[in-house]
PDB file of C-alpha atoms in Angstrom:
ATOM      1  CA  MET A   1     -36.066 -69.262  55.362  1.00 32.00           C
ATOM      2  CA  ILE A   2     -33.157 -67.191  54.061  1.00 36.00           C
ATOM      3  CA  ASN A   3     -34.034 -63.534  53.638  1.00 41.00           C
ATOM      4  CA  THR A   4     -32.087 -60.333  53.019  1.00 40.00           C
ATOM      5  CA  TRP A   5     -29.674 -61.175  55.835  1.00 42.00           C
ATOM      6  CA  GLY A   6     -28.458 -64.066  53.687  1.00 47.00           C
ATOM      7  CA  ALA A   7     -27.144 -61.559  51.153  1.00 45.00           C
ATOM      8  CA  THR A   8     -25.599 -59.646  54.029  1.00 45.00           C
ATOM      9  CA  ALA A   9     -23.732 -62.769  55.137  1.00 46.00           C
ATOM     10  CA  VAL A  10     -22.335 -63.243  51.628  1.00 45.00           C
ATOM     11  CA  ARG A  11     -21.035 -59.667  51.620  1.00 47.00           C
ATOM     12  CA  MET A  12     -19.416 -60.184  55.019  1.00 44.00           C
ATOM     13  CA  ILE A  13     -17.684 -63.378  53.930  1.00 45.00           C
ATOM     14  CA  ARG A  14     -16.256 -61.412  51.015  1.00 45.00           C
ATOM     15  CA  GLY A  15     -15.020 -58.737  53.417  1.00 46.00           C
ATOM     16  CA  GLN A  16     -17.213 -55.904  52.175  1.00 52.00           C
ATOM     17  CA  SER A  17     -19.262 -54.772  55.142  1.00 76.00           C
ATOM     18  CA  ALA A  18     -17.530 -55.235  58.506  1.00 91.00           C
ATOM     19  CA  PRO A  19     -14.621 -52.768  58.790  1.00 95.00           C
ATOM     20  CA  VAL A  20     -14.671 -52.725  62.603  1.00 96.00           C
ATOM     21  CA  THR A  21     -14.505 -56.503  62.843  1.00 96.00           C
ATOM     22  CA  TYR A  22     -11.667 -56.755  60.360  1.00 96.00           C
ATOM     23  CA  GLY A  23      -9.890 -53.817  61.979  1.00 96.00           C
ATOM     24  CA  LEU A  24     -10.031 -55.571  65.362  1.00 97.00           C
ATOM     25  CA  ILE A  25      -8.666 -58.764  63.814  1.00 97.00           C
ATOM     26  CA  ALA A  26      -5.833 -56.849  62.164  1.00 96.00           C
ATOM     27  CA  ALA A  27      -4.996 -55.005  65.386  1.00 97.00           C
ATOM     28  CA  CYS A  28      -4.888 -58.206  67.454  1.00 96.00           C
ATOM     29  CA  GLY A  29      -2.772 -59.911  64.815  1.00 96.00           C
ATOM     30  CA  LEU A  30      -0.284 -57.049  64.613  1.00 96.00           C
ATOM     31  CA  VAL A  31       0.017 -56.757  68.393  1.00 96.00           C
ATOM     32  CA  PHE A  32       0.680 -60.475  68.635  1.00 95.00           C
ATOM     33  CA  LEU A  33       3.298 -60.511  65.868  1.00 94.00           C
ATOM     34  CA  ILE A  34       5.414 -57.782  67.468  1.00 94.00           C
ATOM     35  CA  SER A  35       5.036 -59.250  70.958  1.00 93.00           C
ATOM     36  CA  PRO A  36       7.502 -61.689  72.584  1.00 93.00           C
ATOM     37  CA  VAL A  37       4.800 -64.376  72.439  1.00 91.00           C
ATOM     38  CA  SER A  38       4.904 -64.838  68.649  1.00 90.00           C
ATOM     39  CA  GLY A  39       8.582 -65.800  68.579  1.00 85.00           C
ATOM     40  CA  PHE A  40       9.160 -63.648  65.499  1.00 87.00           C
ATOM     41  CA  ASN A  41      10.916 -60.770  67.244  1.00 82.00           C
ATOM     42  CA  PRO A  42      14.598 -61.630  67.893  1.00 84.00           C
ATOM     43  CA  ALA A  43      14.979 -58.593  70.149  1.00 84.00           C
ATOM     44  CA  TYR A  44      13.421 -60.585  73.000  1.00 86.00           C
ATOM     45  CA  GLY A  45      16.106 -63.250  72.905  1.00 82.00           C
ATOM     46  CA  THR A  46      15.603 -66.960  73.497  1.00 84.00           C
ATOM     47  CA  GLY A  47      15.222 -69.416  76.359  1.00 85.00           C
ATOM     48  CA  ASP A  48      14.888 -67.939  79.829  1.00 87.00           C
ATOM     49  CA  GLU A  49      15.315 -64.425  78.460  1.00 90.00           C
ATOM     50  CA  LEU A  50      12.326 -64.877  76.170  1.00 88.00           C
ATOM     51  CA  LEU A  51      10.206 -66.377  78.969  1.00 90.00           C
ATOM     52  CA  ALA A  52      11.028 -63.410  81.202  1.00 90.00           C
ATOM     53  CA  ALA A  53      10.072 -61.013  78.401  1.00 92.00           C
ATOM     54  CA  GLN A  54       6.760 -62.818  77.908  1.00 90.00           C
ATOM     55  CA  GLN A  55       5.934 -62.684  81.607  1.00 90.00           C
ATOM     56  CA  ALA A  56       6.748 -58.967  81.769  1.00 91.00           C
ATOM     57  CA  TYR A  57       4.643 -58.397  78.658  1.00 92.00           C
ATOM     58  CA  PHE A  58       1.574 -60.087  80.155  1.00 91.00           C
ATOM     59  CA  GLU A  59       1.981 -58.244  83.453  1.00 88.00           C
ATOM     60  CA  ARG A  60       2.266 -54.885  81.722  1.00 90.00           C
ATOM     61  CA  TRP A  61      -0.632 -55.186  79.285  1.00 92.00           C
ATOM     62  CA  GLY A  62      -2.833 -57.823  80.912  1.00 91.00           C
ATOM     63  CA  VAL A  63      -5.199 -57.626  83.877  1.00 90.00           C
ATOM     64  CA  VAL A  64      -3.674 -58.490  87.257  1.00 88.00           C
ATOM     65  CA  PRO A  65      -6.623 -58.437  89.696  1.00 88.00           C
ATOM     66  CA  SER A  66      -4.480 -57.680  92.754  1.00 87.00           C
ATOM     67  CA  GLN A  67      -3.115 -54.583  90.992  1.00 87.00           C
ATOM     68  CA  LEU A  68      -6.364 -53.381  89.447  1.00 84.00           C
ATOM     69  CA  PHE A  69      -7.644 -52.001  92.756  1.00 80.00           C
ATOM     70  CA  SER A  70      -4.290 -50.710  93.992  1.00 78.00           C
ATOM     71  CA  GLY A  71      -5.142 -47.087  93.205  1.00 75.00           C
ATOM     72  CA  ASP A  72      -2.919 -46.861  90.134  1.00 79.00           C
ATOM     73  CA  PRO A  73      -4.953 -45.119  87.381  1.00 80.00           C
ATOM     74  CA  ARG A  74      -2.977 -46.934  84.683  1.00 82.00           C
ATOM     75  CA  ALA A  75      -4.191 -50.266  86.038  1.00 85.00           C
ATOM     76  CA  LEU A  76      -7.767 -49.273  85.184  1.00 89.00           C
ATOM     77  CA  LEU A  77      -6.795 -49.288  81.499  1.00 92.00           C
ATOM     78  CA  ALA A  78      -5.624 -52.897  81.711  1.00 91.00           C
ATOM     79  CA  PRO A  79      -9.021 -54.476  80.866  1.00 93.00           C
ATOM     80  CA  ALA A  80      -8.990 -52.501  77.607  1.00 94.00           C
ATOM     81  CA  THR A  81      -5.393 -53.278  76.602  1.00 94.00           C
ATOM     82  CA  ALA A  82      -5.782 -56.941  77.584  1.00 94.00           C
ATOM     83  CA  LEU A  83      -8.416 -57.337  74.847  1.00 95.00           C
ATOM     84  CA  PHE A  84      -5.633 -57.100  72.250  1.00 96.00           C
ATOM     85  CA  VAL A  85      -3.151 -59.430  73.972  1.00 94.00           C
ATOM     86  CA  HIS A  86      -3.127 -63.201  73.436  1.00 93.00           C
ATOM     87  CA  GLY A  87      -1.190 -65.980  75.092  1.00 89.00           C
ATOM     88  CA  SER A  88      -0.411 -68.231  72.119  1.00 89.00           C
ATOM     89  CA  TRP A  89      -1.003 -68.792  68.419  1.00 89.00           C
ATOM     90  CA  LEU A  90      -3.912 -71.109  69.174  1.00 84.00           C
ATOM     91  CA  HIS A  91      -5.429 -68.551  71.520  1.00 86.00           C
ATOM     92  CA  LEU A  92      -5.168 -65.803  68.893  1.00 91.00           C
ATOM     93  CA  LEU A  93      -6.314 -67.784  65.861  1.00 88.00           C
ATOM     94  CA  GLY A  94      -9.216 -69.393  67.676  1.00 83.00           C
ATOM     95  CA  ASN A  95     -10.562 -66.081  68.918  1.00 88.00           C
ATOM     96  CA  MET A  96     -10.075 -64.318  65.596  1.00 90.00           C
ATOM     97  CA  LEU A  97     -11.826 -67.054  63.620  1.00 83.00           C
ATOM     98  CA  PHE A  98     -14.930 -66.728  65.750  1.00 82.00           C
ATOM     99  CA  LEU A  99     -14.732 -62.932  65.641  1.00 90.00           C
ATOM    100  CA  TYR A 100     -14.416 -63.069  61.849  1.00 86.00           C
ATOM    101  CA  VAL A 101     -17.750 -64.807  61.359  1.00 77.00           C
ATOM    102  CA  PHE A 102     -19.939 -63.823  64.269  1.00 85.00           C
ATOM    103  CA  GLY A 103     -18.464 -60.335  64.677  1.00 90.00           C
ATOM    104  CA  ALA A 104     -19.168 -59.433  61.067  1.00 88.00           C
ATOM    105  CA  LEU A 105     -22.751 -60.615  61.379  1.00 86.00           C
ATOM    106  CA  VAL A 106     -23.404 -58.678  64.584  1.00 92.00           C
ATOM    107  CA  GLU A 107     -21.636 -55.571  63.283  1.00 94.00           C
ATOM    108  CA  GLU A 108     -23.856 -55.521  60.208  1.00 90.00           C
ATOM    109  CA  ARG A 109     -26.917 -55.639  62.447  1.00 90.00           C
ATOM    110  CA  MET A 110     -25.745 -53.098  65.033  1.00 93.00           C
ATOM    111  CA  GLY A 111     -23.838 -50.666  62.866  1.00 93.00           C
ATOM    112  CA  ARG A 112     -20.136 -49.809  63.033  1.00 95.00           C
ATOM    113  CA  LEU A 113     -19.956 -47.335  65.894  1.00 95.00           C
ATOM    114  CA  GLN A 114     -22.439 -49.172  68.085  1.00 96.00           C
ATOM    115  CA  PHE A 115     -20.634 -52.469  67.499  1.00 97.00           C
ATOM    116  CA  ALA A 116     -17.229 -50.961  68.338  1.00 97.00           C
ATOM    117  CA  LEU A 117     -18.527 -49.552  71.626  1.00 97.00           C
ATOM    118  CA  PHE A 118     -20.373 -52.793  72.358  1.00 97.00           C
ATOM    119  CA  TYR A 119     -17.253 -54.900  71.766  1.00 98.00           C
ATOM    120  CA  VAL A 120     -14.887 -52.824  73.890  1.00 97.00           C
ATOM    121  CA  GLY A 121     -17.454 -52.089  76.601  1.00 97.00           C
ATOM    122  CA  CYS A 122     -18.577 -55.687  77.101  1.00 96.00           C
ATOM    123  CA  GLY A 123     -15.009 -56.950  76.891  1.00 95.00           C
ATOM    124  CA  TYR A 124     -13.890 -54.450  79.520  1.00 96.00           C
ATOM    125  CA  LEU A 125     -16.758 -55.323  81.862  1.00 95.00           C
ATOM    126  CA  ALA A 126     -16.145 -59.063  81.446  1.00 93.00           C
ATOM    127  CA  LEU A 127     -12.493 -58.739  82.480  1.00 92.00           C
ATOM    128  CA  PHE A 128     -13.366 -56.298  85.251  1.00 92.00           C
ATOM    129  CA  ALA A 129     -15.920 -58.734  86.654  1.00 90.00           C
ATOM    130  CA  TYR A 130     -13.293 -61.473  86.695  1.00 87.00           C
ATOM    131  CA  ALA A 131     -10.918 -59.153  88.564  1.00 88.00           C
ATOM    132  CA  ILE A 132     -13.570 -58.317  91.158  1.00 88.00           C
ATOM    133  CA  ALA A 133     -14.262 -62.006  91.781  1.00 84.00           C
ATOM    134  CA  HIS A 134     -10.524 -62.721  92.117  1.00 83.00           C
ATOM    135  CA  ALA A 135      -9.383 -59.476  93.719  1.00 85.00           C
ATOM    136  CA  GLY A 136      -6.466 -61.078  95.533  1.00 84.00           C
ATOM    137  CA  SER A 137      -5.161 -63.075  92.570  1.00 83.00           C
ATOM    138  CA  ASP A 138      -1.766 -62.454  90.965  1.00 84.00           C
ATOM    139  CA  GLN A 139      -2.705 -64.294  87.788  1.00 85.00           C
ATOM    140  CA  THR A 140      -2.667 -62.258  84.607  1.00 88.00           C
ATOM    141  CA  LEU A 141      -5.727 -62.316  82.369  1.00 88.00           C
ATOM    142  CA  VAL A 142      -5.266 -61.656  78.654  1.00 91.00           C
ATOM    143  CA  GLY A 143      -7.324 -62.178  75.527  1.00 90.00           C
ATOM    144  CA  ALA A 144     -10.353 -60.967  73.606  1.00 92.00           C
ATOM    145  CA  SER A 145     -12.591 -63.846  74.666  1.00 88.00           C
ATOM    146  CA  GLY A 146     -14.682 -61.753  77.050  1.00 91.00           C
ATOM    147  CA  ALA A 147     -15.577 -59.435  74.185  1.00 95.00           C
ATOM    148  CA  ILE A 148     -16.030 -62.311  71.743  1.00 92.00           C
ATOM    149  CA  SER A 149     -18.296 -64.070  74.246  1.00 90.00           C
ATOM    150  CA  ALA A 150     -20.428 -60.934  74.172  1.00 94.00           C
ATOM    151  CA  VAL A 151     -20.502 -61.075  70.375  1.00 93.00           C
ATOM    152  CA  LEU A 152     -21.593 -64.716  70.517  1.00 88.00           C
ATOM    153  CA  GLY A 153     -24.310 -63.866  73.022  1.00 88.00           C
ATOM    154  CA  ALA A 154     -25.546 -61.022  70.848  1.00 92.00           C
ATOM    155  CA  CYS A 155     -25.493 -63.246  67.778  1.00 87.00           C
ATOM    156  CA  LEU A 156     -27.553 -65.876  69.538  1.00 83.00           C
ATOM    157  CA  GLY A 157     -30.022 -63.207  70.631  1.00 86.00           C
ATOM    158  CA  LEU A 158     -30.255 -61.599  67.203  1.00 88.00           C
ATOM    159  CA  PHE A 159     -30.134 -64.768  65.084  1.00 83.00           C
ATOM    160  CA  PRO A 160     -31.234 -67.693  67.287  1.00 76.00           C
ATOM    161  CA  LYS A 161     -32.249 -69.844  64.324  1.00 70.00           C
ATOM    162  CA  ALA A 162     -29.219 -69.152  62.165  1.00 67.00           C
ATOM    163  CA  ARG A 163     -27.692 -72.232  60.556  1.00 60.00           C
ATOM    164  CA  VAL A 164     -23.906 -72.211  60.555  1.00 54.00           C
ATOM    165  CA  THR A 165     -21.610 -74.180  58.278  1.00 50.00           C
ATOM    166  CA  SER A 166     -18.804 -75.318  60.581  1.00 49.00           C
ATOM    167  CA  LEU A 167     -15.507 -77.113  60.106  1.00 46.00           C
ATOM    168  CA  PHE A 168     -14.892 -79.519  62.989  1.00 46.00           C
ATOM    169  CA  PRO A 169     -11.242 -80.680  63.318  1.00 44.00           C
ATOM    170  CA  PHE A 170     -12.160 -84.004  64.940  1.00 39.00           C
ATOM    171  CA  LEU A 171     -14.436 -84.759  61.961  1.00 38.00           C
ATOM    172  CA  PHE A 172     -11.605 -84.279  59.448  1.00 37.00           C
ATOM    173  CA  PHE A 173     -12.748 -80.712  58.730  1.00 38.00           C
ATOM    174  CA  LEU A 174     -15.897 -81.854  56.981  1.00 39.00           C
ATOM    175  CA  PRO A 175     -18.262 -78.897  56.416  1.00 45.00           C
ATOM    176  CA  LEU A 176     -21.425 -79.635  58.402  1.00 46.00           C
ATOM    177  CA  ARG A 177     -24.418 -77.398  59.027  1.00 51.00           C
ATOM    178  CA  PHE A 178     -25.769 -76.937  62.544  1.00 54.00           C
ATOM    179  CA  PRO A 179     -27.944 -74.353  64.303  1.00 60.00           C
ATOM    180  CA  ALA A 180     -25.878 -71.566  65.885  1.00 58.00           C
ATOM    181  CA  TRP A 181     -27.009 -72.612  69.361  1.00 59.00           C
ATOM    182  CA  VAL A 182     -25.317 -75.979  68.757  1.00 63.00           C
ATOM    183  CA  VAL A 183     -22.093 -74.567  67.302  1.00 60.00           C
ATOM    184  CA  LEU A 184     -21.470 -71.878  69.911  1.00 63.00           C
ATOM    185  CA  PRO A 185     -20.959 -74.281  72.841  1.00 60.00           C
ATOM    186  CA  PHE A 186     -18.289 -75.996  70.739  1.00 64.00           C
ATOM    187  CA  TRP A 187     -16.215 -72.852  71.292  1.00 60.00           C
ATOM    188  CA  VAL A 188     -16.128 -73.679  75.000  1.00 56.00           C
ATOM    189  CA  ALA A 189     -14.670 -77.115  74.312  1.00 59.00           C
ATOM    190  CA  LEU A 190     -11.961 -75.626  72.135  1.00 58.00           C
ATOM    191  CA  GLN A 191     -10.911 -73.360  74.987  1.00 51.00           C
ATOM    192  CA  TRP A 192      -9.654 -76.434  76.800  1.00 53.00           C
ATOM    193  CA  LEU A 193      -7.354 -77.215  73.887  1.00 57.00           C
ATOM    194  CA  ALA A 194      -5.889 -73.729  74.080  1.00 50.00           C
ATOM    195  CA  ALA A 195      -5.707 -73.847  77.878  1.00 47.00           C
ATOM    196  CA  TRP A 196      -3.852 -77.153  78.185  1.00 50.00           C
ATOM    197  CA  GLN A 197      -1.570 -77.043  75.162  1.00 47.00           C
ATOM    198  CA  GLY A 198       1.547 -76.905  77.333  1.00 38.00           C
ATOM    199  CA  VAL A 199       2.791 -77.629  80.841  1.00 35.00           C
ATOM    200  CA  GLN A 200       2.904 -73.923  81.645  1.00 40.00           C
ATOM    201  CA  GLY A 201      -0.070 -73.109  79.460  1.00 35.00           C
ATOM    202  CA  PRO A 202      -2.644 -70.594  80.667  1.00 38.00           C
ATOM    203  CA  GLY A 203      -5.939 -71.461  82.254  1.00 44.00           C
ATOM    204  CA  VAL A 204      -9.419 -70.419  81.208  1.00 53.00           C
ATOM    205  CA  ALA A 205     -11.334 -67.562  82.847  1.00 71.00           C
ATOM    206  CA  TYR A 206     -14.842 -68.923  82.539  1.00 72.00           C
ATOM    207  CA  LEU A 207     -16.347 -66.132  84.620  1.00 77.00           C
ATOM    208  CA  ALA A 208     -15.197 -63.581  82.028  1.00 84.00           C
ATOM    209  CA  HIS A 209     -16.824 -65.702  79.321  1.00 83.00           C
ATOM    210  CA  LEU A 210     -20.060 -66.026  81.246  1.00 83.00           C
ATOM    211  CA  VAL A 211     -20.259 -62.304  81.977  1.00 87.00           C
ATOM    212  CA  GLY A 212     -19.431 -61.384  78.385  1.00 90.00           C
ATOM    213  CA  PHE A 213     -21.955 -63.814  76.912  1.00 87.00           C
ATOM    214  CA  SER A 214     -24.679 -62.678  79.305  1.00 88.00           C
ATOM    215  CA  LEU A 215     -24.016 -59.011  78.564  1.00 94.00           C
ATOM    216  CA  GLY A 216     -24.144 -59.631  74.826  1.00 94.00           C
ATOM    217  CA  LEU A 217     -27.373 -61.602  75.004  1.00 89.00           C
ATOM    218  CA  LEU A 218     -28.983 -59.042  77.314  1.00 93.00           C
ATOM    219  CA  TYR A 219     -27.904 -56.111  75.157  1.00 95.00           C
ATOM    220  CA  ALA A 220     -29.306 -57.723  72.008  1.00 93.00           C
ATOM    221  CA  TRP A 221     -32.616 -58.425  73.746  1.00 90.00           C
ATOM    222  CA  VAL A 222     -32.969 -54.912  75.238  1.00 91.00           C
ATOM    223  CA  ARG A 223     -31.676 -52.966  72.258  1.00 89.00           C
ATOM    224  CA  PHE A 224     -33.244 -54.900  69.388  1.00 85.00           C
ATOM    225  CA  GLY A 225     -36.131 -56.716  71.018  1.00 76.00           C
ATOM    226  CA  ARG A 226     -37.483 -60.078  69.928  1.00 60.00           C
ATOM    227  CA  ARG A 227     -37.083 -59.776  66.187  1.00 55.00           C
ATOM    228  CA  PRO A 228     -34.809 -62.694  65.278  1.00 48.00           C
ATOM    229  CA  THR A 229     -33.643 -63.205  61.703  1.00 51.00           C
ATOM    230  CA  GLU A 230     -32.429 -66.385  60.054  1.00 47.00           C
ATOM    231  CA  VAL A 231     -29.177 -66.450  58.123  1.00 48.00           C
ATOM    232  CA  VAL A 232     -26.611 -68.923  56.855  1.00 43.00           C
ATOM    233  CA  VAL A 233     -22.953 -68.127  57.490  1.00 44.00           C
ATOM    234  CA  GLN A 234     -19.658 -70.011  57.459  1.00 43.00           C
ATOM    235  CA  GLU A 235     -17.555 -70.588  60.531  1.00 42.00           C
ATOM    236  CA  SER A 236     -14.195 -71.933  61.665  1.00 42.00           C
ATOM    237  CA  SER A 237     -13.255 -72.891  65.213  1.00 43.00           C
ATOM    238  CA  GLY A 238     -10.884 -71.742  67.995  1.00 42.00           C
ATOM    239  CA  GLY A 239      -9.528 -70.645  71.440  1.00 44.00           C
ATOM    240  CA  GLY A 240     -10.516 -68.978  74.694  1.00 47.00           C
ATOM    241  CA  GLU A 241      -9.889 -66.432  77.389  1.00 49.00           C
ATOM    242  CA  LYS A 242      -6.736 -67.142  79.278  1.00 48.00           C
ATOM    243  CA  THR A 243      -5.165 -66.605  82.649  1.00 46.00           C
ATOM    244  CA  ARG A 244      -1.436 -66.954  83.062  1.00 47.00           C
ATOM    245  CA  ASP A 245       0.139 -67.664  86.437  1.00 40.00           C
ATOM    246  CA  THR A 246       2.687 -64.878  86.879  1.00 35.00           C
ATOM    247  CA  GLY A 247       4.147 -66.608  89.867  1.00 35.00           C
ATOM    248  CA  ALA A 248       5.209 -69.683  87.890  1.00 32.00           C
TER     249      ALA A 248
END
């Protein structure tokens, strides 16, 4: 049954009630466009020069587990800055599409300030957990997927029976309706597409996803209890958390 949250979903699709979600999308998009990864900034050069600039960019703003516990206070900020850094167009667009739909829904339920703190806090903890588990690794972790995993977990906890209209690329983008618990795992499959799009493409940090999703689901259960609400929303599909081998 569609209740008042159905009207809420319509407002969110029209961009009227989720300023934090749309602000996060805009920030990630802007950061990507001015970065050496987008290919739009000629200041970074081409060829090997561009690759070197990209590697330096990921090392500076991403999470390098072996550096996180080196005693450098600046390194402790890396899990926060890494949330706004993405490794490719597919990585960025995939994450932002899922944030657009599910983030707006969760933000409307939580409220703006609470959602902003939830997003950054869970995203930070997800990346930090990955770094703890791989303390000796020199791989750089970038992307908002830890935070978005938390949003997906919260959405599943808050709206477990929501029916989502999804566009599946392998089904010629036909709009099909599925329960949210069916659509969300599809996000995991799409991470593989983002992870293996190139020979030197980044890998997927599944631990960060698992931690983020678990934190989001737990927070929704503790904070809002067992009061699920049904809603119909629209959704597009996309990428995943990434690790880039800085030694390559």
